[in-house]
Each structure stands twice: as structure tokens, then as C-alpha cells.
């Protein structure tokens, strides 16, 4: 399920980003995130390279773009270690359950209790969706 009010507020917040933050690419990334979620976990199913290809930018820019969404509290990032590969691991993104979720409202509330709402949307907490 998608919170229409929260989504519209995120779109508004993205429009207010400075041009240095690439608002058009951030919006495109956010839309791709919403369209490519694993339904049971909220995991974004696209890799950094796939996001870059669809957005039309270099993969290194996806990290910055997704970092902007992470700072806004829209997504969270985890690192997955890949056996035999050095480094921090592959970045895996998840949507904030305050923005979108799957399953019952009770499951959404339990997940949301573990995540803070997006920064720009603090005042919408408790509003109708």
C-alpha cells in the first residue's frame, strides 16, 4: 500500500531540493523505488547499475541520489557482504514503511515503529492515508 499523502509530500520535498541535489534524478529514483519493491520486505529490487541505467546517469551518481533519499528518511540502506569479495558489501535499499508497505495495517505499524518517518513529513504522522 502507498500512503498518498506521504508520497505527495515527498514529491514536494524533492521539488524543493537545490539543483545541486539533482531533484529530477532524485524524483526519478523515488518513482523507480515505488515501482520495484519486494512486496513482503519493502526491499528495492533494482541494483545500483539497474537504477543508473533507468535514470540515465553513472552508477556512482546513484549512490548520491539514493543518499539524498536516505537523508530525507524515505529509504534506508543496508550492506550485504558478498562471499569472496572485499569491501563493505553491496548496498541494498528498503522503503520506509511510513511511505509504503505491504500486508496488514498491523504489520505496517510494527515495521513503522522501528523506523522514523521521513524528516520533512514529521507533521503528517497520524494523518489519514
Short mmCIF file of N, CA, C and O in Angstrom, two decimals:
data_model
loop_
_atom_site.label_atom_id
_atom_site.label_comp_id
_atom_site.label_asym_id
_atom_site.label_seq_id
_atom_site.Cartn_x
_atom_site.Cartn_y
_atom_site.Cartn_z
N UNK A 1 0.84 -1.18 0.00
CA UNK A 1 0.00 0.00 0.00
C UNK A 1 0.88 1.24 0.00
O UNK A 1 2.00 1.21 0.50
N UNK A 2 0.35 2.26 -0.54
CA UNK A 2 1.09 3.50 -0.67
C UNK A 2 0.33 4.61 0.05
O UNK A 2 -0.86 4.77 -0.14
N UNK A 3 1.04 5.34 0.88
CA UNK A 3 0.42 6.48 1.53
C UNK A 3 0.45 7.66 0.55
O UNK A 3 1.51 8.22 0.28
N UNK A 4 -0.70 7.99 0.01
CA UNK A 4 -0.77 9.06 -1.00
C UNK A 4 -0.31 10.39 -0.42
O UNK A 4 0.39 11.17 -1.08
N UNK A 5 -0.71 10.67 0.81
CA UNK A 5 -0.33 11.95 1.43
C UNK A 5 1.17 12.03 1.62
O UNK A 5 1.81 13.03 1.30
N UNK A 6 1.77 10.95 2.14
CA UNK A 6 3.22 10.93 2.36
C UNK A 6 3.96 11.02 1.02
O UNK A 6 4.95 11.72 0.91
N UNK A 7 3.47 10.29 0.01
CA UNK A 7 4.13 10.31 -1.30
C UNK A 7 4.09 11.71 -1.90
O UNK A 7 5.11 12.21 -2.39
N UNK A 8 2.95 12.36 -1.84
CA UNK A 8 2.84 13.73 -2.37
C UNK A 8 3.77 14.67 -1.61
O UNK A 8 4.40 15.55 -2.21
N UNK A 9 3.87 14.50 -0.31
CA UNK A 9 4.76 15.35 0.48
C UNK A 9 6.22 15.10 0.11
O UNK A 9 7.02 16.04 0.07
N UNK A 10 6.57 13.86 -0.17
CA UNK A 10 7.94 13.57 -0.61
C UNK A 10 8.21 14.20 -1.96
O UNK A 10 9.26 14.81 -2.18
N UNK A 11 7.26 14.10 -2.90
CA UNK A 11 7.44 14.75 -4.19
C UNK A 11 7.64 16.25 -4.01
O UNK A 11 8.50 16.85 -4.65
N UNK A 12 6.86 16.88 -3.12
CA UNK A 12 7.02 18.31 -2.86
C UNK A 12 8.40 18.61 -2.28
O UNK A 12 9.06 19.58 -2.68
N UNK A 13 8.85 17.79 -1.34
CA UNK A 13 10.17 17.99 -0.73
C UNK A 13 11.28 17.82 -1.76
O UNK A 13 12.27 18.55 -1.75
N UNK A 14 11.12 16.88 -2.67
CA UNK A 14 12.12 16.68 -3.73
C UNK A 14 12.17 17.90 -4.64
O UNK A 14 13.25 18.37 -5.01
N UNK A 15 11.00 18.46 -4.98
CA UNK A 15 10.97 19.67 -5.82
C UNK A 15 11.70 20.84 -5.17
O UNK A 15 12.22 21.71 -5.85
N UNK A 16 11.72 20.85 -3.84
CA UNK A 16 12.37 21.94 -3.12
C UNK A 16 13.89 21.77 -3.00
O UNK A 16 14.56 22.68 -2.52
N UNK A 17 14.42 20.63 -3.42
CA UNK A 17 15.87 20.41 -3.35
C UNK A 17 16.57 21.40 -4.26
O UNK A 17 16.04 21.82 -5.29
N UNK A 18 17.79 21.76 -3.89
CA UNK A 18 18.59 22.64 -4.75
C UNK A 18 18.96 21.89 -6.01
O UNK A 18 18.98 20.66 -6.05
N UNK A 19 19.29 22.64 -7.05
CA UNK A 19 19.67 22.00 -8.31
C UNK A 19 20.92 21.14 -8.15
O UNK A 19 21.11 20.16 -8.88
N UNK A 20 21.78 21.47 -7.18
CA UNK A 20 22.98 20.66 -6.91
C UNK A 20 22.62 19.25 -6.44
O UNK A 20 23.41 18.32 -6.60
N UNK A 21 21.44 19.09 -5.86
CA UNK A 21 20.99 17.79 -5.36
C UNK A 21 20.27 16.96 -6.44
O UNK A 21 19.75 15.90 -6.14
N UNK A 22 20.21 17.47 -7.67
CA UNK A 22 19.62 16.75 -8.80
C UNK A 22 18.18 16.31 -8.54
O UNK A 22 17.87 15.13 -8.55
N UNK A 23 17.28 17.25 -8.27
CA UNK A 23 15.90 16.87 -7.92
C UNK A 23 15.21 16.01 -8.97
O UNK A 23 14.42 15.13 -8.61
N UNK A 24 15.45 16.23 -10.25
CA UNK A 24 14.79 15.42 -11.27
C UNK A 24 15.24 13.96 -11.19
O UNK A 24 14.42 13.05 -11.32
N UNK A 25 16.53 13.75 -10.96
CA UNK A 25 17.01 12.38 -10.84
C UNK A 25 16.57 11.74 -9.51
O UNK A 25 16.27 10.55 -9.47
N UNK A 26 16.50 12.53 -8.46
CA UNK A 26 16.01 12.01 -7.18
C UNK A 26 14.55 11.60 -7.32
O UNK A 26 14.15 10.53 -6.85
N UNK A 27 13.74 12.41 -8.00
CA UNK A 27 12.33 12.07 -8.22
C UNK A 27 12.22 10.80 -9.05
O UNK A 27 11.42 9.92 -8.76
N UNK A 28 13.04 10.70 -10.09
CA UNK A 28 13.01 9.51 -10.94
C UNK A 28 13.37 8.27 -10.11
O UNK A 28 12.71 7.24 -10.20
N UNK A 29 14.40 8.39 -9.28
CA UNK A 29 14.81 7.27 -8.42
C UNK A 29 13.69 6.90 -7.47
O UNK A 29 13.40 5.70 -7.27
N UNK A 30 13.05 7.88 -6.85
CA UNK A 30 11.95 7.61 -5.93
C UNK A 30 10.82 6.87 -6.63
O UNK A 30 10.28 5.89 -6.12
N UNK A 31 10.47 7.32 -7.83
CA UNK A 31 9.41 6.65 -8.59
C UNK A 31 9.80 5.21 -8.92
O UNK A 31 8.98 4.30 -8.81
N UNK A 32 11.06 5.00 -9.30
CA UNK A 32 11.53 3.64 -9.58
C UNK A 32 11.49 2.76 -8.33
O UNK A 32 11.15 1.58 -8.41
N UNK A 33 11.84 3.35 -7.20
CA UNK A 33 11.77 2.61 -5.93
C UNK A 33 10.34 2.13 -5.69
O UNK A 33 10.10 0.96 -5.38
N UNK A 34 9.38 3.02 -5.86
CA UNK A 34 7.98 2.66 -5.61
C UNK A 34 7.49 1.56 -6.56
O UNK A 34 6.65 0.74 -6.18
N UNK A 35 8.02 1.55 -7.76
CA UNK A 35 7.57 0.57 -8.76
C UNK A 35 8.31 -0.76 -8.66
O UNK A 35 7.91 -1.73 -9.32
N UNK A 36 9.37 -0.82 -7.88
CA UNK A 36 10.22 -2.02 -7.84
C UNK A 36 10.52 -2.45 -6.42
O UNK A 36 11.68 -2.61 -6.03
N UNK A 37 9.47 -2.66 -5.64
CA UNK A 37 9.62 -3.09 -4.25
C UNK A 37 9.29 -4.56 -4.10
O UNK A 37 8.33 -5.05 -4.69
N UNK A 38 10.06 -5.24 -3.28
CA UNK A 38 9.71 -6.61 -2.90
C UNK A 38 8.53 -6.47 -1.94
O UNK A 38 8.63 -5.78 -0.92
N UNK A 39 7.45 -7.14 -2.25
CA UNK A 39 6.20 -6.90 -1.51
C UNK A 39 6.26 -7.33 -0.06
O UNK A 39 5.60 -6.72 0.78
N UNK A 40 7.02 -8.34 0.27
CA UNK A 40 7.00 -8.81 1.66
C UNK A 40 7.98 -8.10 2.57
O UNK A 40 7.81 -8.10 3.78
N UNK A 41 9.01 -7.45 2.00
CA UNK A 41 10.03 -6.83 2.85
C UNK A 41 10.23 -5.33 2.61
O UNK A 41 10.86 -4.66 3.41
N UNK A 42 9.74 -4.81 1.50
CA UNK A 42 9.98 -3.41 1.16
C UNK A 42 11.36 -3.18 0.56
O UNK A 42 11.80 -2.04 0.39
N UNK A 43 12.07 -4.26 0.22
CA UNK A 43 13.40 -4.13 -0.39
C UNK A 43 13.26 -3.64 -1.83
O UNK A 43 12.38 -4.09 -2.57
N UNK A 44 14.13 -2.72 -2.22
CA UNK A 44 14.16 -2.24 -3.60
C UNK A 44 14.84 -3.32 -4.43
O UNK A 44 15.95 -3.75 -4.13
N UNK A 45 14.17 -3.77 -5.49
CA UNK A 45 14.65 -4.90 -6.27
C UNK A 45 15.65 -4.54 -7.35
O UNK A 45 16.20 -5.43 -8.00
N UNK A 46 15.90 -3.27 -7.56
CA UNK A 46 16.86 -2.85 -8.58
C UNK A 46 18.24 -2.64 -7.97
O UNK A 46 18.36 -2.09 -6.88
N UNK A 47 19.26 -3.06 -8.70
CA UNK A 47 20.64 -2.82 -8.26
C UNK A 47 21.04 -1.39 -8.60
O UNK A 47 20.34 -0.69 -9.35
N UNK A 48 22.19 -0.98 -8.10
CA UNK A 48 22.70 0.35 -8.40
C UNK A 48 22.87 0.54 -9.90
O UNK A 48 22.51 1.58 -10.46
N UNK A 49 23.41 -0.48 -10.58
CA UNK A 49 23.61 -0.38 -12.03
C UNK A 49 22.28 -0.30 -12.77
O UNK A 49 22.14 0.45 -13.74
N UNK A 50 21.29 -1.06 -12.32
CA UNK A 50 19.97 -1.01 -12.96
C UNK A 50 19.31 0.35 -12.75
O UNK A 50 18.71 0.90 -13.68
N UNK A 51 19.43 0.89 -11.54
CA UNK A 51 18.90 2.23 -11.28
C UNK A 51 19.59 3.26 -12.17
O UNK A 51 18.94 4.12 -12.77
N UNK A 52 20.91 3.17 -12.28
CA UNK A 52 21.67 4.11 -13.10
C UNK A 52 21.22 4.05 -14.55
O UNK A 52 21.03 5.08 -15.21
N UNK A 53 21.03 2.83 -15.05
CA UNK A 53 20.60 2.65 -16.44
C UNK A 53 19.23 3.29 -16.66
O UNK A 53 19.01 3.98 -17.65
N UNK A 54 18.32 3.07 -15.74
CA UNK A 54 16.95 3.59 -15.90
C UNK A 54 16.87 5.10 -15.67
O UNK A 54 16.04 5.78 -16.28
N UNK A 55 17.71 5.62 -14.79
CA UNK A 55 17.72 7.06 -14.53
C UNK A 55 18.48 7.79 -15.62
O UNK A 55 18.18 8.93 -15.96
N UNK A 56 19.48 7.12 -16.19
CA UNK A 56 20.31 7.73 -17.23
C UNK A 56 21.49 8.48 -16.64
O UNK A 56 21.81 9.58 -17.08
N UNK A 57 22.11 7.88 -15.64
CA UNK A 57 23.26 8.51 -15.00
C UNK A 57 24.32 7.45 -14.71
O UNK A 57 24.09 6.26 -14.91
N UNK A 58 25.47 7.89 -14.24
CA UNK A 58 26.54 6.97 -13.87
C UNK A 58 26.19 6.27 -12.56
O UNK A 58 25.56 6.88 -11.69
N UNK A 59 26.60 5.00 -12.40
CA UNK A 59 26.30 4.29 -11.16
C UNK A 59 26.78 5.03 -9.91
O UNK A 59 26.11 4.99 -8.88
N UNK A 60 27.92 5.73 -9.99
CA UNK A 60 28.41 6.45 -8.81
C UNK A 60 27.43 7.55 -8.39
O UNK A 60 27.33 7.89 -7.22
N UNK A 61 26.70 8.10 -9.36
CA UNK A 61 25.72 9.13 -9.03
C UNK A 61 24.49 8.56 -8.32
O UNK A 61 23.82 9.26 -7.57
N UNK A 62 24.20 7.28 -8.56
CA UNK A 62 23.07 6.65 -7.89
C UNK A 62 23.30 6.64 -6.39
O UNK A 62 22.37 6.86 -5.61
N UNK A 63 24.54 6.41 -5.97
CA UNK A 63 24.83 6.43 -4.54
C UNK A 63 24.49 7.78 -3.93
O UNK A 63 23.92 7.85 -2.84
N UNK A 64 24.81 8.84 -4.62
CA UNK A 64 24.50 10.19 -4.14
C UNK A 64 22.99 10.43 -4.14
O UNK A 64 22.43 10.96 -3.17
N UNK A 65 22.34 10.02 -5.22
CA UNK A 65 20.89 10.21 -5.34
C UNK A 65 20.15 9.44 -4.25
O UNK A 65 19.27 9.98 -3.56
N UNK A 66 20.54 8.18 -4.06
CA UNK A 66 19.90 7.37 -3.02
C UNK A 66 20.27 7.89 -1.63
O UNK A 66 19.48 7.80 -0.70
N UNK A 67 21.47 8.45 -1.50
CA UNK A 67 21.87 9.07 -0.24
C UNK A 67 20.96 10.24 0.11
O UNK A 67 20.64 10.46 1.28
N UNK A 68 20.53 10.98 -0.89
CA UNK A 68 19.60 12.08 -0.67
C UNK A 68 18.27 11.55 -0.14
O UNK A 68 17.72 12.07 0.84
N UNK A 69 17.76 10.48 -0.76
CA UNK A 69 16.52 9.87 -0.28
C UNK A 69 16.70 9.29 1.11
O UNK A 69 15.78 9.35 1.94
N UNK A 70 17.89 8.78 1.39
CA UNK A 70 18.16 8.24 2.73
C UNK A 70 18.19 9.35 3.77
O UNK A 70 17.61 9.22 4.85
N UNK A 71 18.81 10.47 3.45
CA UNK A 71 18.84 11.61 4.38
C UNK A 71 17.44 12.15 4.64
O UNK A 71 17.14 12.62 5.73
N UNK A 72 16.59 12.07 3.63
CA UNK A 72 15.21 12.52 3.79
C UNK A 72 14.39 11.53 4.62
O UNK A 72 13.28 11.84 5.04
N UNK A 73 14.93 10.34 4.84
CA UNK A 73 14.22 9.32 5.61
C UNK A 73 13.25 8.50 4.78
O UNK A 73 12.43 7.77 5.32
N UNK A 74 13.34 8.60 3.47
CA UNK A 74 12.44 7.89 2.57
C UNK A 74 12.85 6.42 2.44
O UNK A 74 12.00 5.54 2.37
N UNK A 75 14.14 6.18 2.41
CA UNK A 75 14.67 4.83 2.30
C UNK A 75 15.72 4.62 3.38
O UNK A 75 16.18 5.58 4.00
N UNK A 76 16.09 3.37 3.58
CA UNK A 76 17.24 3.05 4.42
C UNK A 76 18.14 2.13 3.63
O UNK A 76 17.69 1.44 2.71
N UNK A 77 19.41 2.15 3.97
CA UNK A 77 20.42 1.38 3.24
C UNK A 77 21.04 0.35 4.18
O UNK A 77 21.36 0.67 5.32
N UNK A 78 21.19 -0.85 3.68
CA UNK A 78 21.93 -1.89 4.39
C UNK A 78 23.05 -2.36 3.47
O UNK A 78 22.97 -2.19 2.26
N UNK A 79 24.06 -2.94 4.06
CA UNK A 79 25.16 -3.51 3.28
C UNK A 79 25.09 -5.03 3.37
O UNK A 79 24.95 -5.57 4.46
N UNK A 80 25.17 -5.69 2.22
CA UNK A 80 25.21 -7.15 2.17
C UNK A 80 26.59 -7.59 1.72
O UNK A 80 27.04 -7.22 0.63
N UNK A 81 27.22 -8.36 2.57
CA UNK A 81 28.53 -8.90 2.23
C UNK A 81 28.37 -9.96 1.15
O UNK A 81 27.44 -10.75 1.19
N UNK A 82 29.29 -9.97 0.23
CA UNK A 82 29.30 -10.97 -0.82
C UNK A 82 30.54 -11.83 -0.59
O UNK A 82 31.66 -11.31 -0.55
N UNK A 83 30.30 -13.12 -0.42
CA UNK A 83 31.39 -14.03 -0.11
C UNK A 83 32.46 -13.97 -1.19
O UNK A 83 32.17 -13.99 -2.39
N UNK A 84 33.71 -13.84 -0.75
CA UNK A 84 34.84 -13.81 -1.66
C UNK A 84 35.15 -12.43 -2.23
O UNK A 84 36.08 -12.27 -3.00
N UNK A 85 34.36 -11.43 -1.86
CA UNK A 85 34.58 -10.08 -2.37
C UNK A 85 34.93 -9.18 -1.20
O UNK A 85 34.26 -9.18 -0.17
N UNK A 86 36.01 -8.41 -1.37
CA UNK A 86 36.41 -7.49 -0.32
C UNK A 86 35.55 -6.23 -0.37
O UNK A 86 34.92 -5.93 -1.36
N UNK A 87 35.56 -5.51 0.73
CA UNK A 87 34.83 -4.25 0.79
C UNK A 87 33.67 -4.32 1.74
O UNK A 87 33.43 -5.32 2.41
N UNK A 88 32.92 -3.21 1.79
CA UNK A 88 31.80 -3.09 2.72
C UNK A 88 30.60 -3.94 2.34
O UNK A 88 29.72 -4.18 3.13
N UNK A 89 30.53 -4.34 1.10
CA UNK A 89 29.38 -5.11 0.64
C UNK A 89 28.50 -4.28 -0.27
O UNK A 89 28.66 -3.07 -0.41
N UNK A 90 27.55 -4.95 -0.88
CA UNK A 90 26.64 -4.32 -1.82
C UNK A 90 25.56 -3.55 -1.06
O UNK A 90 25.00 -4.04 -0.07
N UNK A 91 25.27 -2.34 -1.50
CA UNK A 91 24.20 -1.55 -0.90
C UNK A 91 22.85 -2.13 -1.31
O UNK A 91 22.60 -2.41 -2.48
N UNK A 92 22.00 -2.33 -0.32
CA UNK A 92 20.63 -2.80 -0.55
C UNK A 92 19.72 -1.77 0.10
O UNK A 92 19.93 -1.36 1.25
N UNK A 93 18.70 -1.33 -0.63
CA UNK A 93 17.82 -0.27 -0.15
C UNK A 93 16.45 -0.83 0.21
O UNK A 93 15.95 -1.76 -0.42
N UNK A 94 15.82 -0.20 1.21
CA UNK A 94 14.48 -0.56 1.66
C UNK A 94 13.66 0.72 1.80
O UNK A 94 14.17 1.74 2.27
N UNK A 95 12.39 0.66 1.43
CA UNK A 95 11.50 1.81 1.57
C UNK A 95 11.11 1.95 3.05
O UNK A 95 10.98 0.97 3.77
N UNK A 96 10.97 3.16 3.50
CA UNK A 96 10.49 3.43 4.85
C UNK A 96 9.02 3.01 4.92
O UNK A 96 8.21 3.44 4.09
N UNK A 97 8.63 2.19 5.89
CA UNK A 97 7.23 1.74 5.95
C UNK A 97 6.24 2.86 6.22
O UNK A 97 5.03 2.66 6.08
N UNK A 98 6.71 4.05 6.58
CA UNK A 98 5.80 5.20 6.71
C UNK A 98 5.35 5.69 5.33
O UNK A 98 4.38 6.42 5.22
N UNK A 99 6.09 5.29 4.29
CA UNK A 99 5.80 5.73 2.93
C UNK A 99 5.00 4.68 2.16
O UNK A 99 4.03 4.99 1.49
N UNK A 100 5.44 3.42 2.24
CA UNK A 100 4.76 2.33 1.52
C UNK A 100 4.97 1.04 2.28
O UNK A 100 5.97 0.87 2.98
N UNK A 101 4.01 0.13 2.17
CA UNK A 101 4.11 -1.15 2.85
C UNK A 101 3.21 -2.15 2.15
O UNK A 101 2.38 -1.80 1.32
N UNK A 102 3.38 -3.41 2.52
CA UNK A 102 2.52 -4.47 2.03
C UNK A 102 2.02 -5.27 3.21
O UNK A 102 2.69 -5.38 4.23
N UNK A 103 0.84 -5.80 3.10
CA UNK A 103 0.31 -6.61 4.18
C UNK A 103 -0.70 -5.83 5.01
O UNK A 103 -1.19 -4.78 4.62
N UNK A 104 -0.93 -6.34 6.20
CA UNK A 104 -1.95 -5.75 7.06
C UNK A 104 -1.47 -4.43 7.66
O UNK A 104 -0.28 -4.14 7.72
N UNK A 105 -2.42 -3.65 8.11
CA UNK A 105 -2.10 -2.40 8.78
C UNK A 105 -1.32 -2.67 10.06
O UNK A 105 -0.42 -1.91 10.42
N UNK A 106 -1.62 -3.77 10.75
CA UNK A 106 -0.88 -4.12 11.96
C UNK A 106 0.59 -4.39 11.65
O UNK A 106 1.47 -3.96 12.39
N UNK A 107 0.86 -5.09 10.53
CA UNK A 107 2.25 -5.36 10.13
C UNK A 107 2.96 -4.05 9.80
O UNK A 107 4.11 -3.85 10.15
N UNK A 108 2.26 -3.15 9.13
CA UNK A 108 2.84 -1.85 8.78
C UNK A 108 3.17 -1.06 10.04
O UNK A 108 4.23 -0.48 10.17
N UNK A 109 2.27 -1.07 11.02
CA UNK A 109 2.51 -0.34 12.26
C UNK A 109 3.71 -0.90 13.01
O UNK A 109 4.50 -0.14 13.56
N UNK A 110 3.85 -2.22 13.02
CA UNK A 110 5.00 -2.85 13.68
C UNK A 110 6.30 -2.45 13.00
O UNK A 110 7.28 -2.10 13.67
N UNK A 111 6.33 -2.47 11.66
CA UNK A 111 7.53 -2.07 10.93
C UNK A 111 7.79 -0.58 11.12
O UNK A 111 8.93 -0.16 11.30
N UNK A 112 6.76 0.23 11.07
CA UNK A 112 6.92 1.67 11.19
C UNK A 112 7.46 2.06 12.57
O UNK A 112 8.19 3.04 12.70
N UNK A 113 7.14 1.27 13.59
CA UNK A 113 7.63 1.56 14.93
C UNK A 113 9.16 1.46 15.01
O UNK A 113 9.78 2.10 15.85
N UNK A 114 9.74 0.70 14.09
CA UNK A 114 11.20 0.53 14.06
C UNK A 114 11.89 1.57 13.18
O UNK A 114 13.11 1.60 13.12
N UNK A 115 11.15 2.41 12.47
CA UNK A 115 11.71 3.39 11.55
C UNK A 115 11.12 4.76 11.86
O UNK A 115 9.95 4.87 12.17
N UNK A 116 11.94 5.77 11.71
CA UNK A 116 11.43 7.12 11.90
C UNK A 116 10.75 7.57 10.61
O UNK A 116 11.12 7.14 9.52
N UNK A 117 9.75 8.44 10.70
CA UNK A 117 9.12 8.96 9.49
C UNK A 117 10.13 9.81 8.71
O UNK A 117 11.11 10.30 9.28
N UNK A 118 9.89 10.00 7.42
CA UNK A 118 10.76 10.90 6.65
C UNK A 118 10.82 12.27 7.33
O UNK A 118 9.82 12.74 7.86
N UNK A 119 12.00 12.89 7.30
CA UNK A 119 12.23 14.15 8.02
C UNK A 119 11.20 15.22 7.69
O UNK A 119 10.65 15.84 8.57
N UNK A 120 10.94 15.43 6.42
CA UNK A 120 10.04 16.50 6.03
C UNK A 120 8.59 16.19 6.36
O UNK A 120 7.74 17.03 6.24
N UNK A 121 8.31 14.96 6.78
CA UNK A 121 6.94 14.56 6.95
C UNK A 121 6.55 14.34 8.40
O UNK A 121 5.51 13.78 8.69
N UNK A 122 7.35 14.78 9.32
CA UNK A 122 7.08 14.55 10.73
C UNK A 122 5.66 14.99 11.11
O UNK A 122 4.99 14.34 11.88
N UNK A 123 5.18 16.10 10.55
CA UNK A 123 3.89 16.63 10.94
C UNK A 123 2.73 15.80 10.41
O UNK A 123 1.63 15.90 10.91
N UNK A 124 2.97 14.94 9.42
CA UNK A 124 1.90 14.14 8.85
C UNK A 124 1.65 12.86 9.63
O UNK A 124 0.70 12.16 9.36
N UNK A 125 2.51 12.57 10.57
CA UNK A 125 2.37 11.33 11.32
C UNK A 125 0.99 11.30 11.97
O UNK A 125 0.57 12.25 12.60
N UNK A 126 0.27 10.21 11.79
CA UNK A 126 -1.05 10.08 12.36
C UNK A 126 -2.16 10.58 11.46
O UNK A 126 -3.32 10.43 11.76
N UNK A 127 -1.81 11.17 10.31
CA UNK A 127 -2.82 11.65 9.37
C UNK A 127 -3.41 10.51 8.57
O UNK A 127 -2.90 9.40 8.56
N UNK A 128 -4.49 10.76 7.91
CA UNK A 128 -5.13 9.74 7.08
C UNK A 128 -4.29 9.49 5.84
O UNK A 128 -3.61 10.38 5.35
N UNK A 129 -4.34 8.28 5.34
CA UNK A 129 -3.59 7.96 4.13
C UNK A 129 -4.50 7.78 2.95
O UNK A 129 -5.67 7.69 3.03
#
